[in-house]
Coordinates of C-alpha atoms and ligand atoms in Angstrom, one line a residue:
X1 CA -8.2 -37.7 -49.1
X2 CA -8.2 -39.5 -52.6
X3 CA -9.0 -43.1 -52.0
X4 CA -8.5 -43.9 -55.5
X5 CA -5.7 -42.4 -55.7
X6 CA -4.2 -45.2 -52.7
X7 CA -4.6 -47.6 -55.2
X8 CA -2.0 -46.0 -57.6
X9 CA 0.6 -45.6 -55.1
X10 CA 3.6 -47.5 -55.6
X11 CA 5.5 -49.1 -53.1
X12 CA 8.9 -50.1 -52.8
X13 CA 10.3 -53.0 -55.2
X14 CA 11.8 -55.9 -53.9
X15 CA 15.6 -55.2 -55.7
X16 CA 15.5 -51.7 -54.0
X17 CA 14.7 -53.1 -50.4
X18 CA 17.5 -55.3 -50.5
X19 CA 20.1 -52.3 -52.1
X20 CA 18.7 -50.8 -49.0
X21 CA 18.6 -53.4 -46.6
X22 CA 22.1 -54.3 -47.5
X23 CA 23.2 -50.8 -47.1
X24 CA 21.8 -50.4 -43.8
X25 CA 23.3 -53.8 -43.1
X26 CA 19.9 -55.2 -41.6
X27 CA 16.6 -56.6 -43.0
X28 CA 14.0 -53.9 -43.1
X29 CA 11.5 -55.9 -41.4
X30 CA 8.5 -53.9 -42.5
X31 CA 9.9 -53.0 -45.6
X32 CA 7.3 -54.5 -47.9
X33 CA 4.9 -51.1 -46.5
X34 CA 7.4 -48.6 -47.4
X35 CA 6.2 -46.5 -50.3
X36 CA 8.2 -46.3 -53.2
X37 CA 10.2 -42.8 -52.8
X38 CA 10.3 -43.3 -49.2
X39 CA 14.3 -42.9 -47.8
X40 CA 14.7 -44.8 -44.7
X41 CA 16.2 -42.3 -42.1
X42 CA 19.4 -44.6 -41.3
X43 CA 20.3 -43.7 -45.4
X44 CA 19.1 -39.8 -45.6
X45 CA 21.9 -37.4 -44.3
X46 CA 22.6 -36.9 -41.1
X47 CA 21.7 -33.3 -39.8
X48 CA 24.9 -31.5 -41.0
X49 CA 24.7 -29.1 -37.5
X50 CA 25.1 -31.8 -35.4
X51 CA 27.6 -33.8 -38.0
X52 CA 29.9 -30.8 -38.0
X53 CA 29.2 -29.7 -34.2
X54 CA 28.1 -26.2 -36.0
X55 CA 25.5 -23.7 -34.6
X56 CA 21.7 -24.4 -35.7
X57 CA 22.2 -20.3 -36.4
X58 CA 24.8 -21.5 -39.2
X59 CA 23.1 -20.8 -42.4
X60 CA 23.4 -23.9 -44.8
X61 CA 24.1 -23.0 -48.4
X62 CA 24.5 -26.4 -50.1
X63 CA 24.7 -30.1 -49.4
X64 CA 26.4 -31.4 -52.2
X65 CA 29.3 -30.6 -51.1
X66 CA 28.9 -29.3 -47.5
X67 CA 28.9 -25.4 -47.4
X68 CA 27.9 -23.4 -44.6
X69 CA 28.2 -19.8 -43.8
X70 CA 27.9 -17.8 -40.3
X71 CA 25.5 -14.7 -40.2
X72 CA 27.7 -11.4 -38.7
X73 CA 26.7 -11.3 -34.9
X74 CA 27.9 -15.0 -34.6
X75 CA 31.6 -14.3 -35.6
X76 CA 31.9 -11.6 -32.0
X77 CA 34.3 -13.6 -30.8
X78 CA 38.1 -12.7 -31.5
X79 CA 38.9 -16.8 -32.1
X80 CA 36.8 -18.1 -33.9
X81 CA 35.4 -21.0 -32.3
X82 CA 34.7 -24.0 -34.7
X83 CA 31.0 -23.8 -34.0
X84 CA 30.9 -20.3 -36.0
X85 CA 33.1 -20.9 -38.5
X86 CA 32.3 -21.2 -42.0
X87 CA 32.2 -24.7 -44.7
X88 CA 33.6 -24.4 -48.2
X89 CA 34.1 -27.7 -49.7
X90 CA 35.0 -28.5 -53.3
X91 CA 34.5 -32.2 -53.2
X92 CA 33.4 -34.6 -50.3
X93 CA 35.2 -35.2 -47.0
X94 CA 37.5 -38.0 -47.1
X95 CA 36.5 -40.7 -45.0
X96 CA 38.3 -43.7 -42.7
X97 CA 40.8 -41.1 -41.9
X98 CA 43.6 -43.7 -41.0
X99 CA 45.8 -41.4 -38.4
X100 CA 48.1 -43.4 -38.0
X101 CA 49.1 -44.3 -41.5
X102 CA 48.6 -40.2 -43.0
X103 CA 52.1 -39.4 -44.5
X104 CA 52.6 -36.7 -46.3
X105 CA 54.9 -36.5 -49.6
X106 CA 56.6 -33.7 -51.3
X107 CA 57.6 -33.9 -54.6
X108 CA 57.7 -31.9 -57.6
X109 CA 60.0 -30.7 -60.5
X110 CA 61.7 -28.6 -58.2
X111 CA 62.6 -30.9 -54.9
X112 CA 66.1 -32.5 -54.7
X113 CA 64.8 -35.4 -54.3
X114 CA 61.1 -37.0 -53.4
X115 CA 60.6 -37.3 -49.9
X116 CA 57.9 -38.6 -47.3
X117 CA 57.3 -38.1 -43.8
X118 CA 54.5 -39.4 -41.0
X119 CA 52.5 -37.0 -39.4
X120 CA 54.0 -37.9 -35.7
X121 CA 57.5 -37.2 -37.9
X122 CA 56.2 -33.5 -38.5
X123 CA 54.9 -32.9 -35.2
X124 CA 58.0 -33.9 -33.6
X125 CA 61.0 -33.2 -36.0
X126 CA 59.8 -29.6 -36.3
X127 CA 59.2 -26.3 -34.3
X128 CA 56.1 -25.9 -33.9
X129 CA 54.0 -22.3 -34.1
X130 CA 50.5 -20.8 -33.0
X131 CA 49.1 -18.1 -34.9
X132 CA 45.9 -16.5 -35.2
X133 CA 45.0 -16.5 -38.8
X134 CA 42.0 -15.1 -41.1
X135 CA 41.1 -17.2 -43.9
X136 CA 38.5 -15.9 -46.0
X137 CA 36.8 -17.3 -48.9
X138 CA 37.4 -15.5 -52.4
X139 CA 34.0 -15.6 -52.9
X140 CA 32.4 -14.3 -50.1
X141 CA 30.0 -11.5 -50.5
X142 CA 28.9 -13.1 -54.3
X143 CA 25.9 -12.9 -53.3
X144 CA 25.4 -9.4 -54.1
X145 CA 27.2 -9.0 -57.5
X146 CA 24.7 -7.8 -60.4
X147 CA 24.3 -9.5 -63.1
X148 CA 24.4 -12.6 -60.3
X149 CA 27.6 -15.0 -60.7
X150 CA 27.3 -18.5 -60.6
X151 CA 28.5 -20.4 -56.6
X152 CA 27.8 -20.4 -53.4
X153 CA 25.8 -17.4 -52.7
X154 CA 27.6 -16.1 -49.5
X155 CA 26.5 -13.1 -47.8
X156 CA 29.3 -12.3 -45.4
X157 CA 29.9 -15.2 -43.4
X158 CA 32.6 -16.6 -45.0
X159 CA 35.4 -15.8 -43.0
X160 CA 37.0 -17.0 -40.0
X161 CA 40.0 -16.5 -37.8
X162 CA 41.2 -19.3 -35.8
X163 CA 44.1 -20.1 -33.6
X164 CA 46.2 -22.6 -35.7
X165 CA 49.1 -24.6 -34.4
X166 CA 51.6 -26.3 -36.6
X167 CA 55.2 -26.3 -38.5
X168 CA 56.5 -24.0 -40.6
X169 CA 56.3 -25.0 -44.5
X170 CA 59.7 -23.1 -45.2
X171 CA 61.1 -25.2 -42.2
X172 CA 60.1 -28.5 -44.4
X173 CA 60.9 -27.5 -47.6
X174 CA 64.4 -26.5 -46.0
X175 CA 64.6 -30.2 -44.8
X176 CA 63.3 -31.5 -48.4
X177 CA 66.3 -29.3 -49.9
X178 CA 64.7 -27.9 -53.0
X179 CA 66.5 -26.2 -56.3
X180 CA 67.2 -22.9 -57.3
X181 CA 63.9 -22.7 -60.0
X182 CA 61.5 -23.6 -57.6
X183 CA 58.4 -20.8 -57.9
X184 CA 55.3 -22.5 -56.6
X185 CA 53.9 -25.0 -54.3
X186 CA 51.1 -27.0 -54.8
X187 CA 48.6 -29.2 -52.5
X188 CA 47.0 -32.3 -53.0
X189 CA 44.4 -34.0 -50.8
X190 CA 42.6 -36.5 -50.1
X191 CA 38.8 -35.4 -50.4
X192 CA 37.2 -37.2 -53.4
X193 CA 35.7 -35.4 -56.6
X194 CA 32.2 -34.9 -56.6
X195 CA 31.5 -37.3 -59.9
X196 CA 33.2 -39.9 -57.4
X197 CA 35.9 -40.6 -59.6
X198 CA 39.1 -41.2 -58.3
X199 CA 41.2 -39.8 -60.8
X200 CA 39.8 -36.7 -60.1
X201 CA 40.8 -33.8 -57.5
X202 CA 38.1 -31.2 -56.2
X203 CA 40.5 -28.7 -55.7
X204 CA 44.7 -28.8 -55.9
X205 CA 46.0 -25.0 -55.7
X206 CA 48.8 -23.3 -54.1
X207 CA 50.7 -20.5 -53.5
X208 CA 54.2 -18.9 -55.1
X209 CA 57.4 -20.1 -53.2
X210 CA 57.4 -16.3 -51.6
X211 CA 54.5 -16.6 -49.8
X212 CA 54.8 -20.6 -48.6
X213 CA 58.3 -19.4 -47.0
X214 CA 56.4 -16.7 -44.9
X215 CA 56.7 -17.2 -41.2
X216 CA 52.9 -18.0 -40.9
X217 CA 52.3 -20.2 -43.6
X218 CA 52.2 -23.7 -42.2
X219 CA 51.0 -27.2 -41.9
X220 CA 48.7 -27.6 -39.3
X221 CA 47.5 -30.2 -37.1
X222 CA 45.4 -28.4 -34.5
X223 CA 42.9 -25.5 -34.7
X224 CA 42.1 -24.0 -31.5
X225 CA 44.1 -26.4 -29.0
X226 CA 42.7 -29.3 -30.4
X227 CA 42.6 -31.6 -33.4
X228 CA 41.3 -30.3 -36.2
X229 CA 37.8 -30.6 -37.0
X230 CA 37.4 -33.3 -40.0
X231 CA 35.1 -30.7 -42.0
X232 CA 38.0 -28.3 -41.7
X233 CA 41.0 -30.3 -42.7
X234 CA 41.8 -33.0 -40.1
X235 CA 44.7 -34.1 -39.6
X236 CA 46.7 -31.5 -41.9
X237 CA 46.0 -28.6 -43.0
X238 CA 47.6 -25.8 -45.3
X239 CA 47.5 -22.7 -44.1
X240 CA 48.5 -19.2 -46.0
X241 CA 46.2 -16.7 -44.6
X242 CA 45.3 -13.1 -46.0
X243 CA 45.1 -14.5 -49.8
X244 CA 41.8 -16.3 -50.7
X245 CA 40.8 -19.3 -48.3
X246 CA 41.3 -21.7 -51.2
X247 CA 45.2 -21.8 -51.2
X248 CA 44.7 -23.2 -47.5
X249 CA 44.3 -27.1 -48.4
X250 CA 42.6 -29.3 -46.1
X251 CA 43.2 -32.8 -45.9
X252 CA 47.1 -32.5 -47.1
X253 CA 48.7 -35.8 -48.3
X254 CA 51.1 -34.2 -50.9
X255 CA 52.8 -31.2 -51.8
X256 CA 54.8 -30.1 -55.2
X257 CA 57.4 -27.5 -55.1
X258 CA 57.1 -26.8 -58.7
X259 CA 58.8 -25.0 -61.7
X260 CA 56.0 -23.3 -63.1
X261 CA 52.9 -21.8 -61.6
X262 CA 51.1 -24.9 -60.6
X263 CA 48.6 -26.1 -62.7
X264 CA 46.1 -28.3 -60.4
X265 CA 42.8 -28.2 -60.1
X266 CA 40.8 -24.6 -60.0
X267 CA 44.1 -22.7 -60.8
X268 CA 43.0 -22.2 -64.3
X269 CA 40.3 -20.3 -66.2
X270 CA 37.6 -18.1 -63.9
X271 CA 38.3 -20.0 -60.8
X272 CA 39.7 -17.8 -58.1
X273 CA 40.9 -15.9 -61.0
X274 CA 39.2 -12.1 -61.9
X275 CA 40.1 -9.7 -64.7
X276 CA 43.1 -8.5 -64.8
X277 CA 41.8 -5.1 -65.8
X278 CA 38.1 -4.0 -64.8
X279 CA 35.4 -5.0 -67.2
X280 CA 31.7 -4.3 -67.6
X281 CA 29.3 -6.3 -65.6
X282 CA 28.4 -9.4 -67.6
X283 CA 31.1 -9.3 -69.4
X284 CA 32.8 -12.3 -70.6
X285 CA 36.6 -12.6 -70.2
X286 CA 38.9 -14.2 -72.1
X287 CA 41.2 -16.8 -70.0
X288 CA 44.6 -14.7 -70.9
X289 CA 42.8 -11.3 -69.6
X290 CA 42.4 -13.6 -65.9
X291 CA 45.0 -12.8 -63.2
X292 CA 45.3 -14.9 -60.0
X293 CA 43.8 -13.6 -57.0
X294 CA 46.5 -12.8 -54.3
X295 CA 46.1 -10.9 -51.1
X296 CA 42.7 -10.4 -50.2
X297 CA 41.3 -6.9 -49.9
X298 CA 41.0 -4.6 -47.0
X299 CA 37.4 -5.7 -45.3
X300 CA 35.3 -5.5 -41.9
X301 CA 32.4 -7.0 -39.9
X302 CA 30.6 -5.5 -36.9
X303 CA 29.4 -8.6 -35.1
X304 CA 27.7 -6.3 -32.1
X305 CA 25.0 -5.3 -32.6
X306 CA 23.3 -7.6 -34.7
X307 CA 21.4 -5.9 -37.6
X308 CA 17.6 -5.1 -36.6
X309 CA 18.6 -4.3 -32.8
X310 CA 16.7 -1.7 -30.3
X311 CA 18.6 0.3 -28.3
X312 CA 17.1 2.5 -25.6
X313 CA 16.9 5.7 -25.7
X314 CA 19.8 7.9 -24.1
X315 CA 21.9 4.5 -24.0
X316 CA 25.4 4.7 -25.4
X317 CA 26.2 1.7 -27.6
X318 CA 29.4 0.0 -27.8
X319 CA 29.6 -1.5 -31.5
X320 CA 32.6 -3.7 -32.2
X321 CA 34.0 -6.2 -34.8
X322 CA 37.3 -7.3 -36.5
X323 CA 39.0 -6.1 -39.5
X324 CA 41.3 -7.5 -41.9
X325 CA 43.3 -6.8 -45.2
X326 CA 45.0 -9.8 -46.6
X327 CA 48.6 -8.9 -46.2
X328 CA 48.2 -5.8 -44.8
X329 CA 47.5 -4.3 -41.0
X330 CA 44.3 -2.4 -40.9
X331 CA 45.7 1.1 -39.9
X332 CA 42.4 3.0 -39.4
X333 CA 38.5 2.1 -39.1
X334 CA 35.5 4.5 -39.0
X335 CA 31.8 4.2 -38.6
X336 CA 29.1 6.5 -40.0
X337 CA 25.5 7.2 -38.8
X338 CA 24.1 9.5 -41.0
X339 CA 24.7 7.5 -44.7
X340 CA 28.4 8.3 -44.9
X341 CA 28.1 12.2 -44.6
X342 CA 30.3 11.9 -41.8
X343 CA 33.2 9.4 -40.4
X344 CA 34.2 8.7 -37.3
X345 CA 37.2 6.7 -35.8
X346 CA 36.6 3.5 -33.9
X347 CA 39.4 2.0 -31.8
X348 CA 41.2 -0.2 -33.8
X349 CA 43.6 -2.8 -31.8
X350 CA 47.0 -3.7 -33.2
X351 CA 46.9 -7.8 -35.1
X352 CA 47.9 -10.6 -32.2
X353 CA 50.4 -11.7 -35.2
X354 CA 50.7 -11.0 -38.7
X355 CA 47.8 -12.0 -40.7
X356 CA 45.2 -12.2 -37.9
X357 CA 42.6 -10.0 -38.0
X358 CA 42.2 -7.2 -35.8
X359 CA 39.2 -5.9 -33.3
X360 CA 37.5 -2.4 -33.4
X361 CA 35.0 -0.8 -31.0
X362 CA 33.7 2.2 -30.7
X363 CA 31.0 4.2 -28.2
X364 CA 27.8 5.7 -30.4
X365 CA 25.7 8.2 -29.2
X366 CA 22.3 8.7 -31.1
X367 CA 20.8 12.2 -30.9
X368 CA 17.1 11.5 -31.1
X369 CA 14.8 8.1 -31.1
X370 CA 14.2 6.6 -34.8
X371 CA 15.9 4.7 -37.6
X372 CA 19.8 4.7 -38.3
X373 CA 22.4 2.8 -40.0
X374 CA 25.5 2.2 -38.6
X375 CA 28.1 2.1 -41.9
X376 CA 31.5 0.4 -41.1
X377 CA 34.6 1.2 -43.2
X378 CA 38.5 0.0 -42.4
X379 CA 41.4 1.3 -44.6
X380 CA 44.7 -0.2 -45.2
X381 CA 48.0 0.4 -44.8
X382 CA 48.4 1.5 -48.3
X383 CA 45.7 3.9 -48.1
X384 CA 42.9 1.8 -49.7
X385 CA 39.6 2.3 -47.9
X386 CA 36.5 -0.5 -48.3
X387 CA 34.3 0.6 -51.0
X388 CA 30.8 1.8 -50.1
X389 CA 29.0 -0.3 -53.2
X390 CA 30.0 -3.6 -54.3
X391 CA 33.1 -3.0 -56.0
X392 CA 34.4 -5.0 -59.5
X393 CA 32.1 -7.1 -60.9
X394 CA 34.5 -10.5 -62.6
X395 CA 32.9 -13.9 -64.0
X396 CA 32.3 -15.8 -60.3
X397 CA 31.8 -12.9 -58.0
X398 CA 34.7 -12.6 -56.0
X399 CA 36.4 -9.8 -54.1
X400 CA 33.7 -7.9 -52.7
X401 CA 34.4 -6.1 -50.0
X402 CA 31.8 -3.4 -49.9
X403 CA 31.7 -1.8 -46.6
X404 CA 28.5 -3.8 -43.8
X405 CA 25.8 -1.6 -42.9
X406 CA 23.5 -2.8 -40.0
X407 CA 20.1 -1.2 -39.2
X408 CA 19.1 -0.4 -35.2
X409 CA 16.2 1.5 -33.8
X410 CA 16.3 4.0 -31.0
X411 CA 13.4 3.7 -28.9
Ligands
MTE1 N1 41.3 -30.4 -50.0 C1 40.3 -28.9 -50.0 N2 41.0 -28.0 -49.4 C2 40.4 -26.8 -49.6 C3 39.0 -26.9 -50.2 C4 38.4 -28.0 -50.7 O1 37.4 -28.2 -51.1 N3 39.4 -29.4 -50.6 N4 38.1 -25.5 -50.1 C5 38.9 -24.6 -50.1 C6 38.1 -23.0 -49.9 S1 37.3 -22.9 -51.6 C7 38.0 -22.9 -48.6 S2 37.1 -20.9 -48.9 C8 38.3 -23.2 -47.5 C9 37.3 -23.2 -46.4 O2 38.0 -23.4 -45.6 P1 37.0 -24.6 -44.2 O3 35.7 -25.3 -44.6 O4 37.5 -24.9 -43.1 O5 36.5 -22.8 -43.3 O6 39.3 -24.5 -47.6 C10 39.9 -24.1 -48.8 N5 40.6 -25.7 -49.0
MO2 MO1 36.3 -20.4 -51.1

């Protein structure tokens, strides 16, 4: 101990103490003992795993805003439970949601007239549908791009497929009445910009009208049979699956029917856009050469066993996982145990509904003990397969659908 330093230790100032006391709502009785940089527990961020009801094995990527991803083996369930669902926030989660006062307003150049609905009215007036819907962040896999690109360094865990219940956007727009010049649906949400400036939106994206009018594009109020968890968009969320999940706006307050491509926050520049034509890794790309990401590419995930598994010699290994392909179906699923020299087919199930991920499985016998890798690749209905290597570098690191590989030992 450096006792001399003790004298130079700084204690908390009276002003800071009274600010902290008013934030806590009580006098900090022995507060004069506090060192200068000490933050009372009551003012520290709560444990995000507890706050969001997430499993402790989930990986926290950022706390301002909150971002968390799953590991492959956590995504083993056919329907993703909340505890394993990734979190992607661009801003601050709305506080003090008054669900009884929540209204949804439909406006924009291309509505016949602006119209508002109470949440209860939406639930009673329109037919409800339940679908399992795959949501994958456009930046899932970003951590593998070289040169690195900025943003959350997602590995493979920014994907989920939960069961969502709500009303069709199409039914709602028919009730509102839209003009023939409508081309796009933009969303506006209740979350706050990180700066705290109420005049700025953290994100305001949307989809072309044709996507909005699909059967599975819904305004959801339930996830997995219960109220949507706050962090995933309670009390009302747009779900337009198969596209980057950024189009599936959380905490929806307003939908704008536009006669132009929606020009909200994160619709332009390099946000959720990729070069229209391939570029050299590291190139800077002109705004005019960037195109909005639409359907997500074909991809798959081995969820059992987890990488690093040890398999007893002579035992048949049953692998399983999920595959998805944006707007398309996955028609073929294959695995290789010999570094892609040969491929064998997996069993692949049909999706329970359009835009739900599909489950695959295979039985593998290993010839002898030793080290193996299992590589898995899906092929979509148009014959496009996952690449073995990280595909098309782009300035923000979107759309990495390279085949996943797991390592194991037979011993
Ligand atoms: N209002 C709002 N909606 C949003 C976001 C956001 O920050 N605010 N993030 C988007 C992005 S980029 C993704 S990937 C998904 C993540 O959904 P999740 O957190 O429920 O997994 O929500 C999308 N919807
Ligand atoms: Mo995202």
